[in-house]
mmCIF file of C-alpha atoms in Angstrom:
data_model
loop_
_atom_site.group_PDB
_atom_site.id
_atom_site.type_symbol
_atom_site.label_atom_id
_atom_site.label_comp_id
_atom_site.label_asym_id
_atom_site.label_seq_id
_atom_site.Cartn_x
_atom_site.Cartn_y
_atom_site.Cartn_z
ATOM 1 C CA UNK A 882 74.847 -38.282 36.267
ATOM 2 C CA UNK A 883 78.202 -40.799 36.485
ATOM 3 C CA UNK A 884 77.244 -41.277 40.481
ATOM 4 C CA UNK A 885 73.387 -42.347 39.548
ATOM 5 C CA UNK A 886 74.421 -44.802 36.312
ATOM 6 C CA UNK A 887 75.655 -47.631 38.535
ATOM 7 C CA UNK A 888 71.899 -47.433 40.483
ATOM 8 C CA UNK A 889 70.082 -46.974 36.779
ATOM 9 C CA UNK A 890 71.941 -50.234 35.502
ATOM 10 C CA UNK A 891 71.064 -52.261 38.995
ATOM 11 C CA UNK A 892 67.867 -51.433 38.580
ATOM 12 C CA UNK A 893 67.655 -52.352 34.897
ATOM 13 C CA UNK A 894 69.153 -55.922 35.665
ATOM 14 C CA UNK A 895 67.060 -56.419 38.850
ATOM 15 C CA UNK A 896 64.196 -55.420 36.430
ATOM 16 C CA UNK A 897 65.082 -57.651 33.620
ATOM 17 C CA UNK A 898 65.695 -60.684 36.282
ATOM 18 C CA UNK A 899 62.231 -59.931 37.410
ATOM 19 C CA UNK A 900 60.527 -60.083 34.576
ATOM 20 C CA UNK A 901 62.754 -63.235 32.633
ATOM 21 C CA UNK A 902 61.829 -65.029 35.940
ATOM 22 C CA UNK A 903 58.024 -63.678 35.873
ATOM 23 C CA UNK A 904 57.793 -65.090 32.210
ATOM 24 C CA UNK A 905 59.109 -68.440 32.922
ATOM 25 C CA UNK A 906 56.910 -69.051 36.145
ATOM 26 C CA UNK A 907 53.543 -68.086 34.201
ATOM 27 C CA UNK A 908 53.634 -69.803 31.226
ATOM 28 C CA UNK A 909 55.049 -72.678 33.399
ATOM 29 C CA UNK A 910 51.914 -72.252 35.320
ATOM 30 C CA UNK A 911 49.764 -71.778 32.002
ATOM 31 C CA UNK A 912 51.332 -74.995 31.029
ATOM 32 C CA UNK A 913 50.609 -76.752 34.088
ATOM 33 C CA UNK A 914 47.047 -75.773 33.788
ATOM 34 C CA UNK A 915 46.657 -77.295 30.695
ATOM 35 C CA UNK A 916 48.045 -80.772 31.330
ATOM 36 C CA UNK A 917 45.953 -80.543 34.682
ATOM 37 C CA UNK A 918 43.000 -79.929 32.563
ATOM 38 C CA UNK A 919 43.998 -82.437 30.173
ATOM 39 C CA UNK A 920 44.041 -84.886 32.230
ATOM 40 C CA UNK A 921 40.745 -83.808 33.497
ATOM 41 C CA UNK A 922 39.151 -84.947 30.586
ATOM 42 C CA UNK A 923 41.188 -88.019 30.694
ATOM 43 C CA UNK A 924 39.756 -89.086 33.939
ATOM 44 C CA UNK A 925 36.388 -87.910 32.939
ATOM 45 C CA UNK A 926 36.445 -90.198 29.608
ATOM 46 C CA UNK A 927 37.481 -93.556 31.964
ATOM 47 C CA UNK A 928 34.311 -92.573 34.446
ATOM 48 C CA UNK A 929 32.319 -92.374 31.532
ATOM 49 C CA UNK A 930 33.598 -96.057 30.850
ATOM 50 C CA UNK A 931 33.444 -97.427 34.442
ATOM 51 C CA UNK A 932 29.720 -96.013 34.792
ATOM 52 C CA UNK A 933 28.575 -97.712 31.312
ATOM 53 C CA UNK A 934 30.710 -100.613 31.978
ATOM 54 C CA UNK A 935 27.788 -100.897 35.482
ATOM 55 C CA UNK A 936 25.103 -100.884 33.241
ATOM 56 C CA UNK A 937 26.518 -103.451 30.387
ATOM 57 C CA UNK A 938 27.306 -105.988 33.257
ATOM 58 C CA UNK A 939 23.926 -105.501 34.691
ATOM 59 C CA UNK A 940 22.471 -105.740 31.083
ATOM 60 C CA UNK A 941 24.473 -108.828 30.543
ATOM 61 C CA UNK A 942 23.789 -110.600 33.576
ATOM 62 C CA UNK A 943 19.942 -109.926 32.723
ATOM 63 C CA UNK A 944 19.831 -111.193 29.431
ATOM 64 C CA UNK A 945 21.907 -114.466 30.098
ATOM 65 C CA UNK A 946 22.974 -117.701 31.847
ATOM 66 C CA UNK A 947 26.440 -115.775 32.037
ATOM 67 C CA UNK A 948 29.902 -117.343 33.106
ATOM 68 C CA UNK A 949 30.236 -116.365 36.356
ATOM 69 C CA UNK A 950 34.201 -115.852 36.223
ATOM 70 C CA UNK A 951 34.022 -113.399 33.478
ATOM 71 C CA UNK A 952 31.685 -111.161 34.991
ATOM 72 C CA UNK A 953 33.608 -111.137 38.269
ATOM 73 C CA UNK A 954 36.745 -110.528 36.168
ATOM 74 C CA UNK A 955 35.252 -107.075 34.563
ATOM 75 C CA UNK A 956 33.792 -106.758 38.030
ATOM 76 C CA UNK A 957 37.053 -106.642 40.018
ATOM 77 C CA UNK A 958 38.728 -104.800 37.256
ATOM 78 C CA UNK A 959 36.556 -102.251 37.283
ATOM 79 C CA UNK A 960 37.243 -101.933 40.944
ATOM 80 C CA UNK A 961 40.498 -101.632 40.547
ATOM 81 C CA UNK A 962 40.753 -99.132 37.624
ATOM 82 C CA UNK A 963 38.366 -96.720 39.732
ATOM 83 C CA UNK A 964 40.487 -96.970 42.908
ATOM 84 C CA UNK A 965 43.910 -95.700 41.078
ATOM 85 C CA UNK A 966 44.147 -92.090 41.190
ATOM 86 C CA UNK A 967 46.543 -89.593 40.411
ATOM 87 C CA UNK A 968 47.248 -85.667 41.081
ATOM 88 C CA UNK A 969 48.123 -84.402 38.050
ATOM 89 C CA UNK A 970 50.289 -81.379 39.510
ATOM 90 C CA UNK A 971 53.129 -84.282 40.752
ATOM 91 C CA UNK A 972 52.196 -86.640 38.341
ATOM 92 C CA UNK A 973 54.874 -89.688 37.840
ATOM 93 C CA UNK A 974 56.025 -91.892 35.319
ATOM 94 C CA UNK A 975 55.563 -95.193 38.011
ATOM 95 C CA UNK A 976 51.945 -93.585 38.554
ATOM 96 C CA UNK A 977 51.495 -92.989 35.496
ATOM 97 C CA UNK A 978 51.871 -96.962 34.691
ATOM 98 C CA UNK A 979 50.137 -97.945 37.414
ATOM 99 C CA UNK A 980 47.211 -95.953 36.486
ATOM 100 C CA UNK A 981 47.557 -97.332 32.957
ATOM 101 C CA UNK A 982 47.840 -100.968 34.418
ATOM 102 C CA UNK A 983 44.659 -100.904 36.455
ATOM 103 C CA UNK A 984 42.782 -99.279 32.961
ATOM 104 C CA UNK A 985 44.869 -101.719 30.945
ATOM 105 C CA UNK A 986 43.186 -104.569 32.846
ATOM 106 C CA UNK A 987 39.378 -103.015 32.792
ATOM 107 C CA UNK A 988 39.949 -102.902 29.066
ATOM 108 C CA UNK A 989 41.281 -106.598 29.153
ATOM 109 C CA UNK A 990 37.998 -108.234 30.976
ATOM 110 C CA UNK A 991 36.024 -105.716 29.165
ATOM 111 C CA UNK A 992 37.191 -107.509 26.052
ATOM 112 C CA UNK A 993 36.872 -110.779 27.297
ATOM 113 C CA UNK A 994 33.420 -110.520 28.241
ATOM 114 C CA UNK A 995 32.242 -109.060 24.912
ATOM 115 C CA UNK A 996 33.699 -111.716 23.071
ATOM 116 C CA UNK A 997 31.846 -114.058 25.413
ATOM 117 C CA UNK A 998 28.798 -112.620 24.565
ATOM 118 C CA UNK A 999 28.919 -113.679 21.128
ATOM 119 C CA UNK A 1000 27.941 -117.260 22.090
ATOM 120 C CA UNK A 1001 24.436 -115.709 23.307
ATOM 121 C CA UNK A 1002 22.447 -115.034 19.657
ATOM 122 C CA UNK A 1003 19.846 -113.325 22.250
ATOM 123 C CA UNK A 1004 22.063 -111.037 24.140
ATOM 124 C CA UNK A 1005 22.947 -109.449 20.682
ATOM 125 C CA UNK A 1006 19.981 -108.430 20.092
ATOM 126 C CA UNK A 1007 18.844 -106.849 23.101
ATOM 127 C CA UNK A 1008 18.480 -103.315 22.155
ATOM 128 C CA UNK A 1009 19.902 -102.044 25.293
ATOM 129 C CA UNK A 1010 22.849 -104.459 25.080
ATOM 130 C CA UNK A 1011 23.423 -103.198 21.078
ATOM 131 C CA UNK A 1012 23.108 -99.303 22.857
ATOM 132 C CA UNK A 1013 25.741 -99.977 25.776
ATOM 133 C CA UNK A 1014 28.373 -101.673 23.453
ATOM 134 C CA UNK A 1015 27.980 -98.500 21.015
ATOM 135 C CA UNK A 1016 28.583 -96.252 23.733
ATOM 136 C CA UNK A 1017 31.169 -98.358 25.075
ATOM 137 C CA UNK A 1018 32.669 -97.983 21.233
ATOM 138 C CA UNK A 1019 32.484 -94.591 21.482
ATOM 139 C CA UNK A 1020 33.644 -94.355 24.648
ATOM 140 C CA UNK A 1021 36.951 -95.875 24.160
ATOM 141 C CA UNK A 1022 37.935 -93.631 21.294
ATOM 142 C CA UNK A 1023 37.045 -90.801 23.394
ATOM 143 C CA UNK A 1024 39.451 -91.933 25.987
ATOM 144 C CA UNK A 1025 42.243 -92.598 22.905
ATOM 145 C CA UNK A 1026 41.406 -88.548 21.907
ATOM 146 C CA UNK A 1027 41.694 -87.618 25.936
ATOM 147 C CA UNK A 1028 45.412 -89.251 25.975
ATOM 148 C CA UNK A 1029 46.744 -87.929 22.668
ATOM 149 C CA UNK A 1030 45.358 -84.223 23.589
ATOM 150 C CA UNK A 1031 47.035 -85.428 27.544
ATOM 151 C CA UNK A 1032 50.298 -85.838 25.401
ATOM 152 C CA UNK A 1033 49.587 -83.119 23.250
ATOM 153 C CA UNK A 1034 49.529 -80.051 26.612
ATOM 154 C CA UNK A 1035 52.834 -82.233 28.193
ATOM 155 C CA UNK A 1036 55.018 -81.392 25.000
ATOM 156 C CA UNK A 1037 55.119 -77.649 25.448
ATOM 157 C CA UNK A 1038 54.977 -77.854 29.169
ATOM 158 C CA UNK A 1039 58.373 -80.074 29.345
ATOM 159 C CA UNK A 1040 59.755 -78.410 26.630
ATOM 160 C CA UNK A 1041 59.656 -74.932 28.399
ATOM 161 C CA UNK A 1042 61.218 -76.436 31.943
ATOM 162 C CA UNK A 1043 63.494 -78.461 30.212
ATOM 163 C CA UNK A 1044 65.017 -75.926 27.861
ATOM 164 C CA UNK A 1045 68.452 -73.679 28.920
ATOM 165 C CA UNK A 1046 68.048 -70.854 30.588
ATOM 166 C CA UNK A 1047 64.383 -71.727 31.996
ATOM 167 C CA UNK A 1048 65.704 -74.488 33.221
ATOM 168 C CA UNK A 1049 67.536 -73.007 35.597
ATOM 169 C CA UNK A 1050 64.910 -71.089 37.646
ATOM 170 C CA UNK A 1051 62.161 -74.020 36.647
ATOM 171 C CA UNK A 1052 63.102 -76.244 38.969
ATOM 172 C CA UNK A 1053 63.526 -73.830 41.964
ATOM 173 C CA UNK A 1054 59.745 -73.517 41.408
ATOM 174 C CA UNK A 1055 58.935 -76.375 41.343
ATOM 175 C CA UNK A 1056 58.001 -77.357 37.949
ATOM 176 C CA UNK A 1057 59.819 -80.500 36.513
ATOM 177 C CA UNK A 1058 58.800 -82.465 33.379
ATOM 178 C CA UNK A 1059 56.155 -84.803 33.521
ATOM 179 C CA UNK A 1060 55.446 -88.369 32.296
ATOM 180 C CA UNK A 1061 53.735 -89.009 28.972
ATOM 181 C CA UNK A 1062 51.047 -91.506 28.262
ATOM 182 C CA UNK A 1063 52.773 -94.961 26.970
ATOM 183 C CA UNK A 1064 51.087 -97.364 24.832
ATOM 184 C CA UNK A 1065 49.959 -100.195 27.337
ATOM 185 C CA UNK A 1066 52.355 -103.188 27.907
ATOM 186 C CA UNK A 1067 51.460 -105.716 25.232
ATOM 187 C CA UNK A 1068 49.393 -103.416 23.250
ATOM 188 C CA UNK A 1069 51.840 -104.113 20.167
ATOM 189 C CA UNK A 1070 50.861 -107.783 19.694
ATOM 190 C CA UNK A 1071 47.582 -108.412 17.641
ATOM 191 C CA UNK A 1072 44.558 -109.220 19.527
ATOM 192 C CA UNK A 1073 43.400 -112.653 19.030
ATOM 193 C CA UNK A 1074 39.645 -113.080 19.347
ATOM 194 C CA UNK A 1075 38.488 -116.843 19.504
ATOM 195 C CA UNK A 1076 35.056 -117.093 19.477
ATOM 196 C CA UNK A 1077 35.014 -121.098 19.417
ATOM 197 C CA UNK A 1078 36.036 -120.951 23.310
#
C-alpha cells in the first residue's frame, strides 16, 4: 500500500488541478457569453435608433423647408455611428470610447435637429413625425437599459479573472477584464435647449 500512496496522491492533485482549472475556464466562458450577449442587445438597441433615425429625417425633410446643415449633420452622424464596430470577445477601453464617440455624436445632431423642429408648428403635428419621436423616446431608454445590463454581465466576468488564484490561470486563457460603459464626455453638464435660435 506505502509503494501505491505516492501515485494515489499524484493523481489526486493532478485531479484537483484539473478540475480548479476546468471551473475557472467555464464560468470564464459563461461569463464571456453573457457580456457577448449583452452587448448584443446593445448593438441591437442603436440599429433600432439608426433605422428610425432614416425614417424621422425622411419624415422631416417631407414635412418642411428644413435647414439643410442640420439634416446633413444627423445624416453624417448617423454614418458614422453605424460604421464603428466592435467584437465584443477583445473588446477595449479605446474602442469602447470610440464606439461611444461616434453614438455620442448621432445623439448630439439627433438633438439638434429635434429642437429645430420646434420652429415648424406643422411638423409637430404630423402624426407620423409625433410616432417617430415616441419611438425615438423609447428607443433611447432602451439603449440606457442595454448599457446598464452591458455593465451589469462585465462585473462578475472581471471580477472572476481578476480575483487571486483565478487569476493566475485566467490570463493563460485568454480571458482579461474588459472595459465598462462610461458616461459620454460632457454628459455631466446640463443640456441647454434654445429654441429662440
Amino acid at each position: 500500500m506505502k509503494k501505491w500512496l505516492p501515485l494515489i496522491v499524484i493523481v489526486i492533485l493532478v485531479y484537483l488541478c484539473y478540475s480548479w482549472g476546468k471551473g475557472i475556464n467555464n464560468t470564464a466562458v459563461e461569463y464571456d457569453e453573457n457580456v457577448k450577449e449583452a452587448w448584443g442587445n446593445v448593438q441591437t438597441s442603436y440599429q433600432r435608433r439608426n433605422d428610425l433615425i432614416g425614417n424621422l429625417v425622411n419624415t422631416v425633410k417631407g414635412a418642411a423647408d428644413f435647414e439643410k446643415s442640420t439634416l446633413e449633420a444627423v445624416i453624417t452622424a448617423r454614418s458614422k455611428a453605424t460604421s464603428t464596430t466592435i467584437d465584443p470577445s477583445n473588446i477595449t477601453a479605446e474602442q469602447l470610447q470610440q464606439f461611444n464617440q461616434a453614438q455620442g455624436g448621432l445623439s448630439s445632431a439627433l438633438s439638434r435637429l429635434l429642437v429645430t423642429v420646434e420652429r415648424y408648428p406643422d411638423l409637430k403635428a404630423n402624426q407620423n413625425f409625433l410616432k417617430l419621436q415616441d419611438e425615438l423616446v423609447s428607443t433611447e431608454n432602451t439603449i440606457q437599459t442595454a448599457r446598464v445590463r452591458y455593465n451589469e454581465s462585465i462585473k462578475p466576468y472581471n471580477e472572476h479573472v481578476r480575483k487571486f488564484p483565478n487569476n493566475l490561470l485566467a490570463g493563460t486563457l485568454g480571458f482579461s477584464p474588459k472595459p465598462y460603459f462610461d458616461a459620454e464626455v460632457g454628459a455631466e453638464k446640463p443640456v441647454e435647449v434654445d429654441f429662440n435660435s
